[in-house]
PDB file of C-alpha atoms in Angstrom:
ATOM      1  CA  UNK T 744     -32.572  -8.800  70.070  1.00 87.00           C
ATOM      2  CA  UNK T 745     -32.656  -5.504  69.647  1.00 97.00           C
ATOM      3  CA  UNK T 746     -32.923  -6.329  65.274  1.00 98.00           C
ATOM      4  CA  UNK T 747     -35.581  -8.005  65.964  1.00 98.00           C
ATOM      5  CA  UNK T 748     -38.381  -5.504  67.756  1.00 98.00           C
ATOM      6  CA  UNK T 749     -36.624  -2.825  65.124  1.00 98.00           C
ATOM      7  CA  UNK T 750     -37.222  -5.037  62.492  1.00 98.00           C
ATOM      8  CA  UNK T 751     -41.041  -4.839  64.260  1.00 98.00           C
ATOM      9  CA  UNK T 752     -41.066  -0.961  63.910  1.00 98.00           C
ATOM     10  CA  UNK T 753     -39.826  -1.022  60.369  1.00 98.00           C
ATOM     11  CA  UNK T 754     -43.039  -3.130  60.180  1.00 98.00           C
ATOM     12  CA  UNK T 755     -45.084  -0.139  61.491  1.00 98.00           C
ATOM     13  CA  UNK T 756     -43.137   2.332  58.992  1.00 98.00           C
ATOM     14  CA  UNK T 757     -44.527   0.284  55.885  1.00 97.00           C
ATOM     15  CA  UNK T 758     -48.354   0.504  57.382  1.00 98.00           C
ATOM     16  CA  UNK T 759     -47.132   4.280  57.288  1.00 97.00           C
ATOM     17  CA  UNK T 760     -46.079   4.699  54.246  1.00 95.00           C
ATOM     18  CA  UNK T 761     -49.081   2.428  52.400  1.00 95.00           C
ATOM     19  CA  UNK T 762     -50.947   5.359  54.069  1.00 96.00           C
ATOM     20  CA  UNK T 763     -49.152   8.185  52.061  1.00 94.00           C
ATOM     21  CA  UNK T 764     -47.340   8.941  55.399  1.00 96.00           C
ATOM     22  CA  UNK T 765     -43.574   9.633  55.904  1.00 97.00           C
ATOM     23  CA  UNK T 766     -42.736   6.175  56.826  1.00 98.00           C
ATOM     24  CA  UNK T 767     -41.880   5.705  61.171  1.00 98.00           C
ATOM     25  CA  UNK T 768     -43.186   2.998  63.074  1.00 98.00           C
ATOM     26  CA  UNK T 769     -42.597   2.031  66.489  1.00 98.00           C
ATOM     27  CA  UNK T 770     -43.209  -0.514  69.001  1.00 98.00           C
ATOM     28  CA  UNK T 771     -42.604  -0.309  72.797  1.00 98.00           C
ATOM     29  CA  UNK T 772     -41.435  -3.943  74.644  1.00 98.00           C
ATOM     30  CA  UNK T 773     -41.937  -4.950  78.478  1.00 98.00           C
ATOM     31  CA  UNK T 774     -40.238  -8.036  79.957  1.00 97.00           C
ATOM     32  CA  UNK T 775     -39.309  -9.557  75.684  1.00 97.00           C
ATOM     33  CA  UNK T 776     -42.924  -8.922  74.732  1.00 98.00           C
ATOM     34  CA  UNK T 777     -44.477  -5.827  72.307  1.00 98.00           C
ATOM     35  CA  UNK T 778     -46.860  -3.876  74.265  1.00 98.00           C
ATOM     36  CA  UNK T 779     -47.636  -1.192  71.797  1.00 98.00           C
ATOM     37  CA  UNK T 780     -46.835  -0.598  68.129  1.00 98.00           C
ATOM     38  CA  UNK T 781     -47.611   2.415  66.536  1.00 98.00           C
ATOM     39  CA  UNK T 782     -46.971   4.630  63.279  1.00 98.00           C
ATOM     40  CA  UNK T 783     -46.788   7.512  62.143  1.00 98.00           C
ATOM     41  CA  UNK T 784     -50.375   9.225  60.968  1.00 97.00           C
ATOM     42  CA  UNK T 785     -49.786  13.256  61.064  1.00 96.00           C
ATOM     43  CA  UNK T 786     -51.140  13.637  57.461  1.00 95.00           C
ATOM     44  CA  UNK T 787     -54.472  11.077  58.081  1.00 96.00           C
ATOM     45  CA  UNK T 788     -55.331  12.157  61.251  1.00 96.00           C
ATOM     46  CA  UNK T 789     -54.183  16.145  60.691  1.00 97.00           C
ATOM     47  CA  UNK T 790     -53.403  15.920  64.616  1.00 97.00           C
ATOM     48  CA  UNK T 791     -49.780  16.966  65.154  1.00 97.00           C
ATOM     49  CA  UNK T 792     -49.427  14.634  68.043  1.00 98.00           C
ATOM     50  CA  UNK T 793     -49.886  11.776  66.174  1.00 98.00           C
ATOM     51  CA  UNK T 794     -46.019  10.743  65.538  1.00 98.00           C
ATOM     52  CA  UNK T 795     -45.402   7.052  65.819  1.00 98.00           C
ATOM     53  CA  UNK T 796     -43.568   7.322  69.505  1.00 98.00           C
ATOM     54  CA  UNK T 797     -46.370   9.565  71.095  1.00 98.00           C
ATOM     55  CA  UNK T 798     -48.929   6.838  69.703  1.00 98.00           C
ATOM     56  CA  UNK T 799     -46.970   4.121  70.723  1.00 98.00           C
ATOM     57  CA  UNK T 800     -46.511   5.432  74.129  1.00 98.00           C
ATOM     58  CA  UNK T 801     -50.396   6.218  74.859  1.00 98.00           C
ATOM     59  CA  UNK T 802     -51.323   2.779  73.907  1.00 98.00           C
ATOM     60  CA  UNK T 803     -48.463   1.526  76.300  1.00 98.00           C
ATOM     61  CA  UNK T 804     -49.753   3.665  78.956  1.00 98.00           C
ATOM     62  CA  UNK T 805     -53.116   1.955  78.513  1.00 97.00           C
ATOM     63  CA  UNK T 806     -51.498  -1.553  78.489  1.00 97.00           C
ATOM     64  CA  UNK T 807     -49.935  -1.189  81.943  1.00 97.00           C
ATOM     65  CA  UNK T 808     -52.883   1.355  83.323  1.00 97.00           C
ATOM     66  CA  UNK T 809     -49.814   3.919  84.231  1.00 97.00           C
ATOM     67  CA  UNK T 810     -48.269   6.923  83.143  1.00 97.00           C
ATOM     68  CA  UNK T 811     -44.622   5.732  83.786  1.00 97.00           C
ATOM     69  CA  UNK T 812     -43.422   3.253  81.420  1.00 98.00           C
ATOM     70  CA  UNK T 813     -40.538   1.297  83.583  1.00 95.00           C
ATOM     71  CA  UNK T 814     -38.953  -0.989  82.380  1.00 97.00           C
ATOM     72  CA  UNK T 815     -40.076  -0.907  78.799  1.00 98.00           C
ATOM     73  CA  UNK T 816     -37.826  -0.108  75.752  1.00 98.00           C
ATOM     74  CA  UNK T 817     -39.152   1.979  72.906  1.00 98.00           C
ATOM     75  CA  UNK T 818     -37.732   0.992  69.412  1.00 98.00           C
ATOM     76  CA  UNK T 819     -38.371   3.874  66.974  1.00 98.00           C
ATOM     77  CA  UNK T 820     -36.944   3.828  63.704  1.00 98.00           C
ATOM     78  CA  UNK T 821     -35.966   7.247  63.116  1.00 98.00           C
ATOM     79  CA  UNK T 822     -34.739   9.836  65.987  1.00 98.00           C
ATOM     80  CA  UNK T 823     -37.117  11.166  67.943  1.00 98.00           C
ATOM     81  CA  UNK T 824     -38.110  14.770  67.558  1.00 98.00           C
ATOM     82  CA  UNK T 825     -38.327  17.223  70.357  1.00 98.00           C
ATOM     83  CA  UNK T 826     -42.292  16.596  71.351  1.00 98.00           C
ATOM     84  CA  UNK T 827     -41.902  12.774  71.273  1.00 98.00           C
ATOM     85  CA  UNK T 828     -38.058  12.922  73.064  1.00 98.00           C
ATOM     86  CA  UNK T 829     -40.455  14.819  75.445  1.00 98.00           C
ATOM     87  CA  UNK T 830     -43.326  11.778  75.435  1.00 98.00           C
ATOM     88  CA  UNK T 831     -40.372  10.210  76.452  1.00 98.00           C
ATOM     89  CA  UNK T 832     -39.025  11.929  79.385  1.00 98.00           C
ATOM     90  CA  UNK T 833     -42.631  12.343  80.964  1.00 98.00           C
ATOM     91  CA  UNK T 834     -43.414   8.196  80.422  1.00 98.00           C
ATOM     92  CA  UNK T 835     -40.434   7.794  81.930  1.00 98.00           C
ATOM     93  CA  UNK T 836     -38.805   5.331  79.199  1.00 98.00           C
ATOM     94  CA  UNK T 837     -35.434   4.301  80.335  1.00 98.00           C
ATOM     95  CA  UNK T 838     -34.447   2.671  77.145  1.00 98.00           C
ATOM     96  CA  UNK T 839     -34.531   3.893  73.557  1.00 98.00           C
ATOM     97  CA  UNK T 840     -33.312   2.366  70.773  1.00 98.00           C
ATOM     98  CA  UNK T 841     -33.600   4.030  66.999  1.00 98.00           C
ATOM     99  CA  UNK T 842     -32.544   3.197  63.693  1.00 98.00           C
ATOM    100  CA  UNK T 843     -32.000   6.097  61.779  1.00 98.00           C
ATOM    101  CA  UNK T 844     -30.558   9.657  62.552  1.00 98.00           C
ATOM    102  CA  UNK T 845     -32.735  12.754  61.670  1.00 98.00           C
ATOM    103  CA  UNK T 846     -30.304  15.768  60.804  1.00 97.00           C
ATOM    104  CA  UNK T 847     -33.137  18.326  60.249  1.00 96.00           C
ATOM    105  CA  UNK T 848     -35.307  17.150  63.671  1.00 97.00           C
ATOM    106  CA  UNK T 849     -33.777  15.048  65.395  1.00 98.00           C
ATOM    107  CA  UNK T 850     -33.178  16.234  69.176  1.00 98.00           C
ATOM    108  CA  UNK T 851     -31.544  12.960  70.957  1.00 98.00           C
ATOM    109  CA  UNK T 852     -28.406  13.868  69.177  1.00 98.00           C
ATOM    110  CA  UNK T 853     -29.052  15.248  66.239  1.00 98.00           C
ATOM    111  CA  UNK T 854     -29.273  19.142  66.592  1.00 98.00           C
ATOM    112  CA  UNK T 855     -29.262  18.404  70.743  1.00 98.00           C
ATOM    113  CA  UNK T 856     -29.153  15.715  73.037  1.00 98.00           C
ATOM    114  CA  UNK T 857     -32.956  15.595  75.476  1.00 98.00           C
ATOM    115  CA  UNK T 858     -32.578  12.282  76.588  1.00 98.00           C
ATOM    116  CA  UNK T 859     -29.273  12.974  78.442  1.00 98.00           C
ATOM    117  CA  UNK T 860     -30.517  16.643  79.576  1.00 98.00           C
ATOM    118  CA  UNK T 861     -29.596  17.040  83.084  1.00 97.00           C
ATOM    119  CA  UNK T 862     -31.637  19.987  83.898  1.00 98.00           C
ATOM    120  CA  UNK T 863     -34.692  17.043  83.263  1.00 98.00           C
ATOM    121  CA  UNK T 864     -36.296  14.533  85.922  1.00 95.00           C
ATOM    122  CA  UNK T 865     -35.333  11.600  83.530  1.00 97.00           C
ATOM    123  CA  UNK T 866     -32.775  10.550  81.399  1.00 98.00           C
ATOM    124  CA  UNK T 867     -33.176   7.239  78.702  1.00 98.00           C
ATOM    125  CA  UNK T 868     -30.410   4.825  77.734  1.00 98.00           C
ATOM    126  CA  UNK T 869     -29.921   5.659  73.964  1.00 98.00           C
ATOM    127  CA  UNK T 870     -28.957   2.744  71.720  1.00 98.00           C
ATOM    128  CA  UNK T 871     -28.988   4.228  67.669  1.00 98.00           C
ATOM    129  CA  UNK T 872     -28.252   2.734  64.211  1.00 97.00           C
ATOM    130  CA  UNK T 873     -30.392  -0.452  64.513  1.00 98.00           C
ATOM    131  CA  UNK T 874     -31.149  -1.559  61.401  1.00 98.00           C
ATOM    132  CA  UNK T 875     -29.837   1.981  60.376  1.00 98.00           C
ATOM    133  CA  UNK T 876     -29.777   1.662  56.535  1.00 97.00           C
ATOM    134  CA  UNK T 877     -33.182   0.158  56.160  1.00 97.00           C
ATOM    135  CA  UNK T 878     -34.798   2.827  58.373  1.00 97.00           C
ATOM    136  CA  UNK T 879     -32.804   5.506  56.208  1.00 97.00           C
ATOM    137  CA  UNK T 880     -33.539   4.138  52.735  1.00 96.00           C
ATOM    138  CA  UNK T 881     -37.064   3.466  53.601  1.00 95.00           C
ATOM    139  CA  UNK T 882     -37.456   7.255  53.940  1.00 96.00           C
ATOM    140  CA  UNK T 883     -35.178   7.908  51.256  1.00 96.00           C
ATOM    141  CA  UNK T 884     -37.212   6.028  49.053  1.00 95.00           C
ATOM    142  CA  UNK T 885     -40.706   7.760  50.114  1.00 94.00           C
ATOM    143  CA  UNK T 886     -39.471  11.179  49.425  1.00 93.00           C
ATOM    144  CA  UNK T 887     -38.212  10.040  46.360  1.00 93.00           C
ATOM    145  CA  UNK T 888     -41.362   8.787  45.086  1.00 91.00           C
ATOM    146  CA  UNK T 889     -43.149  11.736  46.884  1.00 88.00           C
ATOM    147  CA  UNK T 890     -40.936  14.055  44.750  1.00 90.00           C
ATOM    148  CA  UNK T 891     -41.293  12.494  41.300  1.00 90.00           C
ATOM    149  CA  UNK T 892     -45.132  11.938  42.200  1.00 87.00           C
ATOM    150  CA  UNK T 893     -45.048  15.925  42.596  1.00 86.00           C
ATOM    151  CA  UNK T 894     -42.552  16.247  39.301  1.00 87.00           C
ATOM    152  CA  UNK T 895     -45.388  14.257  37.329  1.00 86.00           C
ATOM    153  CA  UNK T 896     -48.714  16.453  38.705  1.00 84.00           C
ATOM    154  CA  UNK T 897     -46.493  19.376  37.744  1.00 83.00           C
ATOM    155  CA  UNK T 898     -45.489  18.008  33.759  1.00 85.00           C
ATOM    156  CA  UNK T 899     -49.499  16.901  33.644  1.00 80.00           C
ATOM    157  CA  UNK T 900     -50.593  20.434  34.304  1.00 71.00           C
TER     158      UNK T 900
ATOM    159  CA  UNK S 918     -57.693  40.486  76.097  1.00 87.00           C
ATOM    160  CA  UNK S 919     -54.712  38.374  77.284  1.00 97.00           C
ATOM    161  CA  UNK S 920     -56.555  38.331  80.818  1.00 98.00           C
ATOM    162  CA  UNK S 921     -59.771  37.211  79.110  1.00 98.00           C
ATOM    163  CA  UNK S 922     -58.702  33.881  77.527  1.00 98.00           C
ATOM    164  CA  UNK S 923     -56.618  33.344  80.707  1.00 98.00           C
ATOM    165  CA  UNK S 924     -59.226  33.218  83.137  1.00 98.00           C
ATOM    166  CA  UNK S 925     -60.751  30.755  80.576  1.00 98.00           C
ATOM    167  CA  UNK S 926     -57.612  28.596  80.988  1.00 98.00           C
ATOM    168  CA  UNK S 927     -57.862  28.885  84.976  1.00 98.00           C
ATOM    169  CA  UNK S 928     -61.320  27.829  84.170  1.00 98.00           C
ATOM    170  CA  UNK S 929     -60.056  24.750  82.919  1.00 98.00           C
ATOM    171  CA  UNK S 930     -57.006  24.385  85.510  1.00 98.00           C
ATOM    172  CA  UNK S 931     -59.970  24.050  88.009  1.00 97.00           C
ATOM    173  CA  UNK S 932     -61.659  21.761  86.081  1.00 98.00           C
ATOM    174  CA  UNK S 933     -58.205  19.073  86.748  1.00 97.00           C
ATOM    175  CA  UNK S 934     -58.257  20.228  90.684  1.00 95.00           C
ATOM    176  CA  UNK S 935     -61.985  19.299  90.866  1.00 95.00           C
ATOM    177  CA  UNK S 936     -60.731  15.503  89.732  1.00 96.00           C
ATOM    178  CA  UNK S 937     -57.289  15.355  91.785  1.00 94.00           C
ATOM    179  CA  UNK S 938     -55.111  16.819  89.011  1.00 96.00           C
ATOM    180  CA  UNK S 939     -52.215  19.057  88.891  1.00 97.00           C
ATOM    181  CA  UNK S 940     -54.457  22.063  88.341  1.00 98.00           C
ATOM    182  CA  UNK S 941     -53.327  23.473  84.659  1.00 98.00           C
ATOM    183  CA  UNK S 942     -55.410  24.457  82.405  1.00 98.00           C
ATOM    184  CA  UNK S 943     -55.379  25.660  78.475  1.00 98.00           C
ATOM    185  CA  UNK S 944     -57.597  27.431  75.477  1.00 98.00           C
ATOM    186  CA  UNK S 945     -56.704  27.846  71.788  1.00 98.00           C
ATOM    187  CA  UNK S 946     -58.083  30.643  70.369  1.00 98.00           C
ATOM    188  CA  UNK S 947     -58.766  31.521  66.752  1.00 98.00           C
ATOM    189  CA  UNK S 948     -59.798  34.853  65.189  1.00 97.00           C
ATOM    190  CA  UNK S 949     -61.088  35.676  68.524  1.00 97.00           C
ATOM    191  CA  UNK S 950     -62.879  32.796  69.532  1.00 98.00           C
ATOM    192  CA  UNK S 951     -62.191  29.896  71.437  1.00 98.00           C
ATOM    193  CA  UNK S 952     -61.807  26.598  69.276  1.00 98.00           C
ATOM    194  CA  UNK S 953     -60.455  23.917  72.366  1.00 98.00           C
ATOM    195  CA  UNK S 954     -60.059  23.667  75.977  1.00 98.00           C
ATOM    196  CA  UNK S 955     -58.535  21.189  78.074  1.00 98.00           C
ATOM    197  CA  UNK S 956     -57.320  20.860  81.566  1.00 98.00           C
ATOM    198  CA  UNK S 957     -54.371  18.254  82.558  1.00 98.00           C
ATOM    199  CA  UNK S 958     -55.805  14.425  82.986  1.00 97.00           C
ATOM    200  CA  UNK S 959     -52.262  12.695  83.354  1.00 96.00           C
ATOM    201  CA  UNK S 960     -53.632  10.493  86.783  1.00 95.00           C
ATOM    202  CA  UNK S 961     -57.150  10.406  85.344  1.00 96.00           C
ATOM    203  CA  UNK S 962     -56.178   8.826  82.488  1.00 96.00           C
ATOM    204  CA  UNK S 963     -52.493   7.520  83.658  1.00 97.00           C
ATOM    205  CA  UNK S 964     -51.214   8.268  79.945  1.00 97.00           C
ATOM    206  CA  UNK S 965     -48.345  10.581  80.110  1.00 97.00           C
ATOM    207  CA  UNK S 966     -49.544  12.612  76.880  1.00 98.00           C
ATOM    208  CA  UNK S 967     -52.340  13.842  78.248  1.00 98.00           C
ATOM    209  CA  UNK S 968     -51.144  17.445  79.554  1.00 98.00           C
ATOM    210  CA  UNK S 969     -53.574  20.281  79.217  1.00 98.00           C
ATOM    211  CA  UNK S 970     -51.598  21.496  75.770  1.00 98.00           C
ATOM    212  CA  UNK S 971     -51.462  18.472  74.214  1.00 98.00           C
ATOM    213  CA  UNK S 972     -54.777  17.636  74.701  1.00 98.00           C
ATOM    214  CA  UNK S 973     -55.949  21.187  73.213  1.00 98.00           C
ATOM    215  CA  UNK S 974     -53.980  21.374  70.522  1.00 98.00           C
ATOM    216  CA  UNK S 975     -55.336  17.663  69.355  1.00 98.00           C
ATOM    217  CA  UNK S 976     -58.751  18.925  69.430  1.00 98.00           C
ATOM    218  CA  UNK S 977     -57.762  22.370  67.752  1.00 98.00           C
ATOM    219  CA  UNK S 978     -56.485  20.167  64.928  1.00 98.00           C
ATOM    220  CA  UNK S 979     -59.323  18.373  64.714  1.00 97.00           C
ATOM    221  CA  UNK S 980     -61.785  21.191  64.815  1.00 97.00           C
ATOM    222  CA  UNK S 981     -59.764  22.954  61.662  1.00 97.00           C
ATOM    223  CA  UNK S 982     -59.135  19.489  60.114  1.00 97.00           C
ATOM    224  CA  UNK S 983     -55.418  20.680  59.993  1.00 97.00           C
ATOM    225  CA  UNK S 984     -52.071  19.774  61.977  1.00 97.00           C
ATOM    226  CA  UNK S 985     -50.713  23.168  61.207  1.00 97.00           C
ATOM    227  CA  UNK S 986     -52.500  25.636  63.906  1.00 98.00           C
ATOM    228  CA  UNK S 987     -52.125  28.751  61.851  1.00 95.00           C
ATOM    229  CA  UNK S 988     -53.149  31.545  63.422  1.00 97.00           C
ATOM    230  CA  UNK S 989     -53.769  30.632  66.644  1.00 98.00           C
ATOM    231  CA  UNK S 990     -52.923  31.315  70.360  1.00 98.00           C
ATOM    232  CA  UNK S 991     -52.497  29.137  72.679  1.00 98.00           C
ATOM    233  CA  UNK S 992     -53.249  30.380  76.335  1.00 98.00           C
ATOM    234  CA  UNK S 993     -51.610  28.067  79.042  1.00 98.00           C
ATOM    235  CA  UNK S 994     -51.482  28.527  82.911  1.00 98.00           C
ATOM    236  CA  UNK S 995     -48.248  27.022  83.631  1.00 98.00           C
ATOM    237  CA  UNK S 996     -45.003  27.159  81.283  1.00 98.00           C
ATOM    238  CA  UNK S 997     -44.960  24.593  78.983  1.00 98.00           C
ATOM    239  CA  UNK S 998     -42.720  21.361  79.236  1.00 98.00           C
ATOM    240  CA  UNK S 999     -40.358  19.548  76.753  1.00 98.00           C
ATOM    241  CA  UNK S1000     -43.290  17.537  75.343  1.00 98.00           C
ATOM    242  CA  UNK S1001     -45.691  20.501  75.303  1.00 98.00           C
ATOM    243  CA  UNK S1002     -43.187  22.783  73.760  1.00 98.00           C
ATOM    244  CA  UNK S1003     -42.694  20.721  71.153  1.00 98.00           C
ATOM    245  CA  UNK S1004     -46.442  19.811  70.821  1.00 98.00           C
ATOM    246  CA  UNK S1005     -46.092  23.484  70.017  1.00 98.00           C
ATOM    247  CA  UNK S1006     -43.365  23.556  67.517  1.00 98.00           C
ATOM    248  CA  UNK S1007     -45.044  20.233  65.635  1.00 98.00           C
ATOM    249  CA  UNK S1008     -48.259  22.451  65.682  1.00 98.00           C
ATOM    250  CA  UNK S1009     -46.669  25.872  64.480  1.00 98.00           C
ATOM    251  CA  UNK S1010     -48.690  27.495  66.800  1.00 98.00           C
ATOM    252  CA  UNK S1011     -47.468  31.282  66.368  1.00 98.00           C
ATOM    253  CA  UNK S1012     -48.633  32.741  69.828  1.00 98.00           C
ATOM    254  CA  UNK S1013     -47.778  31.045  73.586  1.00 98.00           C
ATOM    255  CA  UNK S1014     -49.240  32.975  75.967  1.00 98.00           C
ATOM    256  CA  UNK S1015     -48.717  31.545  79.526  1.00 98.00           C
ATOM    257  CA  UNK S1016     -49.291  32.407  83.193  1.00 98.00           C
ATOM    258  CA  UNK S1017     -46.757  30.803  85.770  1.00 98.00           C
ATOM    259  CA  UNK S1018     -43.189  29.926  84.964  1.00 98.00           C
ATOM    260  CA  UNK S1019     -42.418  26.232  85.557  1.00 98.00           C
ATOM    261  CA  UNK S1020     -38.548  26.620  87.184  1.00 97.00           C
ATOM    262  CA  UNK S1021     -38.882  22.860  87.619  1.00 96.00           C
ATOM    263  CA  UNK S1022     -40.150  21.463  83.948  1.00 98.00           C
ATOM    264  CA  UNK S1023     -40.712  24.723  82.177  1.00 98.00           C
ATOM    265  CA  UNK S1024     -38.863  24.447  78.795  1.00 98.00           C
ATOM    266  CA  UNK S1025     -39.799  27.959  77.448  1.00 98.00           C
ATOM    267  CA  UNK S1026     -38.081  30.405  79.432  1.00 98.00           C
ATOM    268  CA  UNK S1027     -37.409  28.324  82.780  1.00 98.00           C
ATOM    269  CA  UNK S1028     -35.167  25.394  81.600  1.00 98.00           C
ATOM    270  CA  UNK S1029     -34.307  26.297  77.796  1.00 98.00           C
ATOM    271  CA  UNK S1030     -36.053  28.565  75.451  1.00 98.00           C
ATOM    272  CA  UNK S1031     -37.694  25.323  72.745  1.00 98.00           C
ATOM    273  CA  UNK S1032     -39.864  28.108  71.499  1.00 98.00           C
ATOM    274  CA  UNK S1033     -36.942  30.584  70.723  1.00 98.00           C
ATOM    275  CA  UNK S1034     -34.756  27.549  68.941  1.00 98.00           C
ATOM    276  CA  UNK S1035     -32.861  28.425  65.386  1.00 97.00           C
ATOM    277  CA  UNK S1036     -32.319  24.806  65.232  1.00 98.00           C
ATOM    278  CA  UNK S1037     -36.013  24.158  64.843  1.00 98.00           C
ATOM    279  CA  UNK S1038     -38.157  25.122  61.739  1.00 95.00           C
ATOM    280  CA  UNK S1039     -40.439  26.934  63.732  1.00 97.00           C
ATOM    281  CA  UNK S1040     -40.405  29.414  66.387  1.00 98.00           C
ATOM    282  CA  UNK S1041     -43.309  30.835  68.403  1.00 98.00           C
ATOM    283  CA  UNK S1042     -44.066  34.556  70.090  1.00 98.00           C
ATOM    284  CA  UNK S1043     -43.790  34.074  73.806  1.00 98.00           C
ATOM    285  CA  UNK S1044     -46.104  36.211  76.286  1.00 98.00           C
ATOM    286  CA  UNK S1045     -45.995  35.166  79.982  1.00 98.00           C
ATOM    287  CA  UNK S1046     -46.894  36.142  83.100  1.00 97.00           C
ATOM    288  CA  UNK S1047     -50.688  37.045  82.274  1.00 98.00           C
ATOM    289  CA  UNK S1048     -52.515  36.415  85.100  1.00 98.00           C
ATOM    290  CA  UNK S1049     -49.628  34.849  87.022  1.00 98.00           C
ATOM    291  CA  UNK S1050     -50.236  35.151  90.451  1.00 97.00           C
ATOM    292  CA  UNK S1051     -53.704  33.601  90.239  1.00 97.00           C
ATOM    293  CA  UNK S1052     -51.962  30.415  87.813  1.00 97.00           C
ATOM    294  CA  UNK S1053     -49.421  30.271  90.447  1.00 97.00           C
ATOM    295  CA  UNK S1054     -51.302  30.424  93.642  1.00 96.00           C
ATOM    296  CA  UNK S1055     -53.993  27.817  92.493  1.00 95.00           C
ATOM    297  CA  UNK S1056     -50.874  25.622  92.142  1.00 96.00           C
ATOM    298  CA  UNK S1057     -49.479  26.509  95.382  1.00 96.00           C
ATOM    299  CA  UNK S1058     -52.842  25.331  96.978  1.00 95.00           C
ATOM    300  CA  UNK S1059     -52.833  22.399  95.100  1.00 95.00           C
ATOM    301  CA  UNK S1060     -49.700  21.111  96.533  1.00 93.00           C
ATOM    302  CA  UNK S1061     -50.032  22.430  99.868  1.00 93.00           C
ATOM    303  CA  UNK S1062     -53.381  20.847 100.265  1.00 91.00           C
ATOM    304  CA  UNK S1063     -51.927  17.399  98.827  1.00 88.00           C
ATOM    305  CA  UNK S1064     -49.174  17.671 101.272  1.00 90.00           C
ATOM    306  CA  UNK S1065     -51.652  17.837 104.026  1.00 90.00           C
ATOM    307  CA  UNK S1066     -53.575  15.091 102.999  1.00 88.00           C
ATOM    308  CA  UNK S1067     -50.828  13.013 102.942  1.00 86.00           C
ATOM    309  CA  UNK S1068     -49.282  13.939 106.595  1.00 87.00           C
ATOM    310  CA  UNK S1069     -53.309  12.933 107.784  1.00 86.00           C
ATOM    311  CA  UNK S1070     -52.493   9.725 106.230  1.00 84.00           C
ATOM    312  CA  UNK S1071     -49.542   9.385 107.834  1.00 83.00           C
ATOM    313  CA  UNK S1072     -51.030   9.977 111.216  1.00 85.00           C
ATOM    314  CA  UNK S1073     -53.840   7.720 110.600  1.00 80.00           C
ATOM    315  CA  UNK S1074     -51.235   5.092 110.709  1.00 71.00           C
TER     316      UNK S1074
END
């Protein structure tokens, strides 16, 4: 099951990445059914709220017509980073499930561990390496490009 | 100065008691001018993103067509939370200048220190207590008149 909705936010990561954006979707899930799906658009929309999760969880909100998000899952296919772990804790999300790890950001266990904070109101079930190597090599694969794109501008000039 | 952009914050904070919100209030301000405002609309618009930060800092990205909120200041009433605080971070805002601390949610000083955090590739000048009996008293009325309200209720009953 949980392949599946991840295999929903990978979905989300391509829109992304067709966009020129570093490739993370996501799709929050209520009762088997998607109720959001967002991804990331920091570089169209030059808002630095716009990560996939914080989208994803707005939309959500709007869905149900509340701010807390029982009940509902969030599938995300990288680690969140400290704003959207913190989306999470305020909606309340009591399930998260990501693919890939994010060494340099990530703060669900990465470099700490927000969703199991005890000095917070709310703490998530965390559920990682869904559909890990896709996730992964999906942004393995945009920075490469992003790098040899840069390499090329570079040898042109 | 500090006291200046402040009250314009409080401004705001009032702006969320006037509609039945936690009253918080914030400003960004740019080469001495303010560039967004935005109170707290969490109940008003039952989306957990909506805190007074996150809101201003979205519209201070969008009024310099840029995620990256060089140069700015961000003037809170109420010490930021996880999601805020890393609103900040995402935003490399330089300057957090706050009223109230938050020993409840505050992730600044009260909590943790997200804006003091090697782990993180940015980190942010803290000022706080500017104004801070004024942030915190318009809080403490807040509650205290919600807490009345609610015990009429209760005797209506």
């Amino acid at each position: 099951m949980h392949e599946k909705y991840m295999a929903e936010a990978i979905i989300e990561a391509n829109k992304a990445a067709q966009l020129g954006e570093v490739p993370i979707g996501a799709v929050i899930v209520k009762d088997d059914k998607i109720i959001s799906r967002a991804h990331n658009l920091r570089e169209t929309s030059q808002n630095p709220i716009t990560h996939a999760e914080v989208l994803a969880i707005a939309s959500a909100s709007e869905a149900l017509n509340s701010f807390r998000l029982e009940d509902c899952t969030l599938y995300v296919t990288l680690e969140p980073c400290v704003m959207c772990s913190g989306a999470i804790v305020m909606a309340r999300i009591p399930t998260v499930v990501y693919g890939a790890k994010d060494p340099k950001g990530g703060t669900v266990d990465s470099l700490m561990g927000l969703l199991d904070e005890p000095k917070f109101n709310h703490r998530a079930n965390v559920i990682s390496g869904i559909l890990e190597t896709e996730c992964s090599t999906m942004l393995k694969d945009f920075f490469k490009s992003l790098r040899a794109k840069k390499k090329e501008k570079k040898n042109e000039l």
